[in-house]
PDB file of C-alpha atoms in Angstrom:
ATOM      1  CA  MET A  66      50.423  36.985   3.767  1.00 60.00           C
ATOM      2  CA  LYS A  67      47.277  38.768   5.747  1.00 63.00           C
ATOM      3  CA  ARG A  68      45.489  37.382   2.730  1.00 70.00           C
ATOM      4  CA  SER A  69      46.410  34.315   3.153  1.00 77.00           C
ATOM      5  CA  SER A  70      46.058  34.387   6.977  1.00 78.00           C
ATOM      6  CA  THR A  71      42.474  35.466   6.216  1.00 83.00           C
ATOM      7  CA  TYR A  72      41.820  32.372   4.296  1.00 84.00           C
ATOM      8  CA  LEU A  73      43.425  30.142   7.071  1.00 84.00           C
ATOM      9  CA  PHE A  74      41.233  31.813   9.478  1.00 86.00           C
ATOM     10  CA  VAL A  75      37.928  31.222   7.205  1.00 89.00           C
ATOM     11  CA  SER A  76      38.943  27.776   6.293  1.00 88.00           C
ATOM     12  CA  GLY A  77      39.791  26.735   9.811  1.00 87.00           C
ATOM     13  CA  ALA A  78      36.746  28.002  11.124  1.00 91.00           C
ATOM     14  CA  VAL A  79      34.651  26.041   8.445  1.00 90.00           C
ATOM     15  CA  ALA A  80      36.543  22.833   9.147  1.00 88.00           C
ATOM     16  CA  LEU A  81      36.206  23.323  12.753  1.00 91.00           C
ATOM     17  CA  VAL A  82      32.403  24.297  12.543  1.00 91.00           C
ATOM     18  CA  PHE A  83      31.964  20.949  10.105  1.00 88.00           C
ATOM     19  CA  GLY A  84      34.084  19.007  12.840  1.00 88.00           C
ATOM     20  CA  LEU A  85      31.580  19.839  15.407  1.00 90.00           C
ATOM     21  CA  VAL A  86      28.479  19.582  13.657  1.00 88.00           C
ATOM     22  CA  ALA A  87      30.226  15.817  12.422  1.00 84.00           C
ATOM     23  CA  ALA A  88      30.968  14.560  16.033  1.00 84.00           C
ATOM     24  CA  PHE A  89      27.666  15.851  17.484  1.00 87.00           C
ATOM     25  CA  PHE A  90      25.547  14.571  14.873  1.00 86.00           C
ATOM     26  CA  PRO A  91      27.372  11.581  13.522  1.00 81.00           C
ATOM     27  CA  ILE A  92      24.256   9.988  12.181  1.00 80.00           C
ATOM     28  CA  ALA A  93      23.001  12.809  10.357  1.00 83.00           C
ATOM     29  CA  THR A  94      26.551  13.224   8.845  1.00 80.00           C
ATOM     30  CA  GLY A  95      26.981   9.563   8.073  1.00 78.00           C
ATOM     31  CA  ILE A  96      23.594   9.761   5.697  1.00 82.00           C
ATOM     32  CA  THR A  97      24.541  13.105   4.148  1.00 84.00           C
ATOM     33  CA  LEU A  98      27.977  11.709   3.072  1.00 80.00           C
ATOM     34  CA  VAL A  99      26.263   8.785   1.442  1.00 81.00           C
ATOM     35  CA  ILE A 100      23.660  11.001  -0.539  1.00 86.00           C
ATOM     36  CA  LEU A 101      26.280  13.460  -1.471  1.00 86.00           C
ATOM     37  CA  TRP A 102      28.462  10.366  -2.845  1.00 82.00           C
ATOM     38  CA  GLY A 103      25.144   9.339  -4.437  1.00 85.00           C
ATOM     39  CA  ILE A 104      24.657  12.663  -6.000  1.00 90.00           C
ATOM     40  CA  TYR A 105      28.014  12.462  -7.617  1.00 88.00           C
ATOM     41  CA  ALA A 106      28.185   8.675  -8.918  1.00 86.00           C
ATOM     42  CA  LEU A 107      24.785   9.592 -10.606  1.00 90.00           C
ATOM     43  CA  LEU A 108      25.832  12.725 -12.379  1.00 92.00           C
ATOM     44  CA  ASP A 109      29.078  10.917 -13.303  1.00 89.00           C
ATOM     45  CA  GLY A 110      26.842   7.954 -14.671  1.00 88.00           C
ATOM     46  CA  ILE A 111      24.592  10.505 -16.395  1.00 92.00           C
ATOM     47  CA  VAL A 112      27.800  11.883 -18.277  1.00 90.00           C
ATOM     48  CA  ALA A 113      29.136   8.697 -19.283  1.00 86.00           C
ATOM     49  CA  ALA A 114      26.124   7.589 -20.308  1.00 90.00           C
ATOM     50  CA  VAL A 115      25.976  11.051 -22.946  1.00 89.00           C
ATOM     51  CA  MET A 116      29.564  10.255 -23.540  1.00 87.00           C
ATOM     52  CA  ALA A 117      28.993   6.980 -24.962  1.00 85.00           C
ATOM     53  CA  PHE A 118      26.861   8.200 -27.592  1.00 85.00           C
ATOM     54  CA  ASN A 119      29.604   9.877 -29.215  1.00 82.00           C
ATOM     55  CA  PRO A 120      32.732   8.695 -27.686  1.00 71.00           C
ATOM     56  CA  ARG A 121      36.290   9.614 -28.325  1.00 73.00           C
ATOM     57  CA  PRO A 122      38.707   7.764 -30.736  1.00 72.00           C
ATOM     58  CA  ASP A 123      40.543   6.431 -27.579  1.00 66.00           C
ATOM     59  CA  GLN A 124      37.622   5.947 -25.251  1.00 68.00           C
ATOM     60  CA  SER A 125      35.681   2.244 -25.505  1.00 77.00           C
ATOM     61  CA  ARG A 126      31.772   3.169 -25.943  1.00 79.00           C
ATOM     62  CA  GLY A 127      31.337  -0.478 -23.640  1.00 83.00           C
ATOM     63  CA  TYR A 128      33.171   1.292 -20.796  1.00 81.00           C
ATOM     64  CA  LEU A 129      31.369   3.939 -21.120  1.00 82.00           C
ATOM     65  CA  ILE A 130      27.830   2.195 -21.277  1.00 89.00           C
ATOM     66  CA  PHE A 131      29.105  -0.168 -18.417  1.00 86.00           C
ATOM     67  CA  THR A 132      30.344   2.818 -16.264  1.00 85.00           C
ATOM     68  CA  ALA A 133      26.970   4.766 -16.556  1.00 88.00           C
ATOM     69  CA  VAL A 134      25.020   1.805 -15.696  1.00 90.00           C
ATOM     70  CA  VAL A 135      26.937   1.369 -12.539  1.00 87.00           C
ATOM     71  CA  GLY A 136      27.132   5.075 -11.546  1.00 87.00           C
ATOM     72  CA  ILE A 137      23.584   5.779 -12.365  1.00 90.00           C
ATOM     73  CA  LEU A 138      22.600   2.562 -10.519  1.00 88.00           C
ATOM     74  CA  ALA A 139      25.013   2.891  -7.457  1.00 85.00           C
ATOM     75  CA  GLY A 140      23.919   6.657  -7.214  1.00 86.00           C
ATOM     76  CA  GLY A 141      20.300   5.994  -7.501  1.00 88.00           C
ATOM     77  CA  ILE A 142      20.311   3.659  -4.582  1.00 86.00           C
ATOM     78  CA  ALA A 143      23.023   6.313  -2.522  1.00 83.00           C
ATOM     79  CA  VAL A 144      20.274   9.033  -3.025  1.00 87.00           C
ATOM     80  CA  PHE A 145      17.089   6.973  -2.536  1.00 89.00           C
ATOM     81  CA  SER A 146      18.422   4.342   0.051  1.00 86.00           C
ATOM     82  CA  PRO A 147      20.807   5.772   2.090  1.00 84.00           C
ATOM     83  CA  VAL A 148      21.145   3.505   4.500  1.00 79.00           C
ATOM     84  CA  THR A 149      21.296   0.733   2.232  1.00 79.00           C
ATOM     85  CA  ALA A 150      24.689   2.243   0.387  1.00 80.00           C
ATOM     86  CA  GLY A 151      26.099   3.384   3.681  1.00 76.00           C
ATOM     87  CA  LEU A 152      26.408  -0.228   4.680  1.00 77.00           C
ATOM     88  CA  ALA A 153      27.838  -1.194   1.509  1.00 78.00           C
ATOM     89  CA  LEU A 154      30.125   1.644   1.359  1.00 76.00           C
ATOM     90  CA  LEU A 155      31.122   0.789   5.050  1.00 76.00           C
ATOM     91  CA  TRP A 156      32.063  -3.056   3.589  1.00 81.00           C
ATOM     92  CA  VAL A 157      34.084  -1.682   0.546  1.00 79.00           C
ATOM     93  CA  LEU A 158      35.782   1.035   3.071  1.00 74.00           C
ATOM     94  CA  GLY A 159      37.021  -2.063   5.400  1.00 79.00           C
ATOM     95  CA  VAL A 160      38.153  -4.282   2.979  1.00 85.00           C
ATOM     96  CA  TRP A 161      39.941  -1.468   1.279  1.00 81.00           C
ATOM     97  CA  LEU A 162      41.423  -0.471   4.745  1.00 81.00           C
ATOM     98  CA  ILE A 163      42.710  -3.729   5.489  1.00 88.00           C
ATOM     99  CA  LEU A 164      44.362  -3.925   1.972  1.00 88.00           C
ATOM    100  CA  ARG A 165      45.993  -0.672   2.617  1.00 84.00           C
ATOM    101  CA  GLY A 166      47.419  -1.836   5.377  1.00 86.00           C
ATOM    102  CA  VAL A 167      48.644  -5.162   4.018  1.00 90.00           C
ATOM    103  CA  ILE A 168      50.473  -3.141   1.241  1.00 85.00           C
ATOM    104  CA  GLU A 169      51.822  -0.426   4.153  1.00 83.00           C
ATOM    105  CA  ILE A 170      53.507  -3.329   5.909  1.00 88.00           C
ATOM    106  CA  ILE A 171      55.084  -4.993   2.714  1.00 87.00           C
ATOM    107  CA  ALA A 172      56.074  -1.854   1.219  1.00 81.00           C
ATOM    108  CA  ALA A 173      57.984  -1.130   4.701  1.00 81.00           C
ATOM    109  CA  PHE A 174      60.319  -4.091   3.979  1.00 85.00           C
ATOM    110  CA  THR A 175      60.699  -4.236   0.034  1.00 81.00           C
ATOM    111  CA  GLN A 176      60.353  -0.629  -0.566  1.00 71.00           C
ATOM    112  CA  PRO A 177      63.923   2.046  -0.486  1.00 70.00           C
ATOM    113  CA  GLN A 178      62.799   3.874   2.939  1.00 65.00           C
ATOM    114  CA  THR A 179      62.599   7.337   3.082  1.00 63.00           C
ATOM    115  CA  ALA A 180      60.920   6.817   6.845  1.00 64.00           C
ATOM    116  CA  PRO A 181      61.877   4.585   9.571  1.00 77.00           C
ATOM    117  CA  ARG A 182      60.578   0.552   8.737  1.00 82.00           C
ATOM    118  CA  TRP A 183      58.951   0.710  12.215  1.00 82.00           C
ATOM    119  CA  LEU A 184      56.847   3.854  11.382  1.00 82.00           C
ATOM    120  CA  LEU A 185      55.760   2.469   8.233  1.00 81.00           C
ATOM    121  CA  VAL A 186      54.681  -0.883   9.862  1.00 88.00           C
ATOM    122  CA  LEU A 187      53.129   0.993  12.770  1.00 87.00           C
ATOM    123  CA  GLY A 188      50.977   2.726   9.901  1.00 84.00           C
ATOM    124  CA  GLY A 189      49.996  -0.353   8.423  1.00 86.00           C
ATOM    125  CA  VAL A 190      48.950  -1.797  11.608  1.00 90.00           C
ATOM    126  CA  PHE A 191      46.669   0.998  12.375  1.00 85.00           C
ATOM    127  CA  TRP A 192      45.186   0.781   8.843  1.00 83.00           C
ATOM    128  CA  LEU A 193      44.484  -2.898   9.424  1.00 89.00           C
ATOM    129  CA  LEU A 194      43.088  -1.654  12.984  1.00 86.00           C
ATOM    130  CA  ALA A 195      40.927   0.158  11.592  1.00 78.00           C
ATOM    131  CA  GLY A 196      39.571  -2.151   8.686  1.00 81.00           C
ATOM    132  CA  TRP A 197      39.375  -4.693  11.031  1.00 85.00           C
ATOM    133  CA  LEU A 198      36.919  -2.256  13.219  1.00 77.00           C
ATOM    134  CA  VAL A 199      35.024  -1.121  10.297  1.00 75.00           C
ATOM    135  CA  LEU A 200      34.143  -4.919   9.122  1.00 81.00           C
ATOM    136  CA  SER A 201      33.701  -6.011  12.482  1.00 80.00           C
ATOM    137  CA  ALA A 202      30.578  -3.653  12.796  1.00 72.00           C
ATOM    138  CA  PRO A 203      29.594  -3.061   9.628  1.00 64.00           C
ATOM    139  CA  ASP A 204      26.602  -1.222  10.587  1.00 67.00           C
ATOM    140  CA  THR A 205      25.259   1.824  12.341  1.00 64.00           C
ATOM    141  CA  ALA A 206      27.564   1.373  15.089  1.00 67.00           C
ATOM    142  CA  ALA A 207      30.832   1.475  12.055  1.00 68.00           C
ATOM    143  CA  ALA A 208      28.946   4.410  10.448  1.00 69.00           C
ATOM    144  CA  LEU A 209      28.991   6.759  13.662  1.00 74.00           C
ATOM    145  CA  ILE A 210      32.911   5.739  14.564  1.00 74.00           C
ATOM    146  CA  ILE A 211      33.626   7.096  10.915  1.00 73.00           C
ATOM    147  CA  ALA A 212      31.419  10.327  11.272  1.00 76.00           C
ATOM    148  CA  LEU A 213      32.916  11.153  14.612  1.00 79.00           C
ATOM    149  CA  TRP A 214      36.758  10.392  13.375  1.00 78.00           C
ATOM    150  CA  LEU A 215      36.017  12.591  10.714  1.00 77.00           C
ATOM    151  CA  GLY A 216      34.518  14.909  12.895  1.00 83.00           C
ATOM    152  CA  ILE A 217      37.378  14.792  15.263  1.00 86.00           C
ATOM    153  CA  LEU A 218      39.842  14.922  12.735  1.00 83.00           C
ATOM    154  CA  ALA A 219      38.030  18.512  10.756  1.00 85.00           C
ATOM    155  CA  ILE A 220      37.922  19.710  14.790  1.00 90.00           C
ATOM    156  CA  VAL A 221      41.864  19.454  15.071  1.00 88.00           C
ATOM    157  CA  TRP A 222      42.368  20.511  11.315  1.00 87.00           C
ATOM    158  CA  GLY A 223      40.364  23.613  12.223  1.00 88.00           C
ATOM    159  CA  ILE A 224      42.705  24.296  14.971  1.00 90.00           C
ATOM    160  CA  VAL A 225      45.582  23.989  13.172  1.00 88.00           C
ATOM    161  CA  LEU A 226      44.822  26.117  10.217  1.00 87.00           C
ATOM    162  CA  ILE A 227      43.753  29.120  12.741  1.00 89.00           C
ATOM    163  CA  THR A 228      46.704  28.590  14.848  1.00 88.00           C
ATOM    164  CA  VAL A 229      48.715  29.042  11.235  1.00 87.00           C
ATOM    165  CA  GLY A 230      46.331  31.674  10.639  1.00 85.00           C
ATOM    166  CA  PHE A 231      47.230  33.360  13.812  1.00 86.00           C
ATOM    167  CA  LEU A 232      51.407  32.593  12.899  1.00 86.00           C
ATOM    168  CA  VAL A 233      50.860  34.044   9.417  1.00 83.00           C
ATOM    169  CA  ARG A 234      49.114  37.295  10.563  1.00 83.00           C
ATOM    170  CA  ARG A 235      51.990  37.869  13.069  1.00 84.00           C
ATOM    171  CA  GLU A 236      54.668  37.766  10.437  1.00 81.00           C
ATOM    172  CA  ALA A 237      52.419  39.684   7.923  1.00 78.00           C
ATOM    173  CA  ASN A 238      52.496  42.516  11.085  1.00 78.00           C
ATOM    174  CA  ARG A 239      55.904  42.212  11.677  1.00 78.00           C
ATOM    175  CA  VAL A 240      57.528  42.642   8.219  1.00 74.00           C
ATOM    176  CA  ALA A 241      57.246  45.559   5.986  1.00 60.00           C
ATOM    177  CA  PRO A 242      54.194  46.552   4.044  1.00 60.00           C
ATOM    178  CA  ILE A 243      53.756  45.399   0.602  1.00 59.00           C
ATOM    179  CA  GLU A 244      54.715  47.861  -2.382  1.00 62.00           C
ATOM    180  CA  GLY A 245      51.160  49.790  -2.804  1.00 62.00           C
ATOM    181  CA  GLU A 246      49.872  49.239   0.542  1.00 59.00           C
ATOM    182  CA  ILE A 247      47.879  51.913   2.477  1.00 65.00           C
ATOM    183  CA  VAL A 248      49.392  52.093   5.957  1.00 59.00           C
ATOM    184  CA  PRO A 249      47.738  53.600   8.796  1.00 62.00           C
ATOM    185  CA  PRO A 250      49.981  56.160  10.500  1.00 64.00           C
ATOM    186  CA  SER A 251      51.629  54.900  13.535  1.00 63.00           C
ATOM    187  CA  ASP A 252      50.277  56.077  17.001  1.00 59.00           C
ATOM    188  CA  PRO A 253      52.811  59.142  18.071  1.00 59.00           C
ATOM    189  CA  THR A 254      51.992  58.344  22.011  1.00 62.00           C
ATOM    190  CA  ALA A 255      52.605  54.432  21.527  1.00 52.00           C
TER     191      ALA A 255
END
């Protein structure tokens, strides 16, 4: 439990630092995220191109070549022109958020319920609102808002992890020591 609490402290601190950087430097955060995605897409395209030369029996050579071309082109644009790629990603994100909201609202009335229906509808409305916000300003303002939201989410998550780390550490100190663990002698003056 003590090792788990240390992991929670470190994870929480990293999330907190990332959140603060993202919140205070949203433009740099947005560009960095686009470039990182571009590197991923570029590497994915290269791997698909290599696999296209010797596909497994269950893989289509045409599909691998298509994936390679799209990945290399998209990754190259994102790495060498992150602002252009970022704007394109914002449009895709906005459409995805709206579709996700519509699906969530439909599911609230058509799927077996594990949660109250009004919560599912409210979640769908929030997805729709987020998509509308992104599509209404698919420029630098939307990128700044997304980076800021990401920063705030990371800050909150970091605080949660650190708090849970303290709770786990307190519980670890309360329970008996683990077999084989060296326990310091107790203070007789206490």
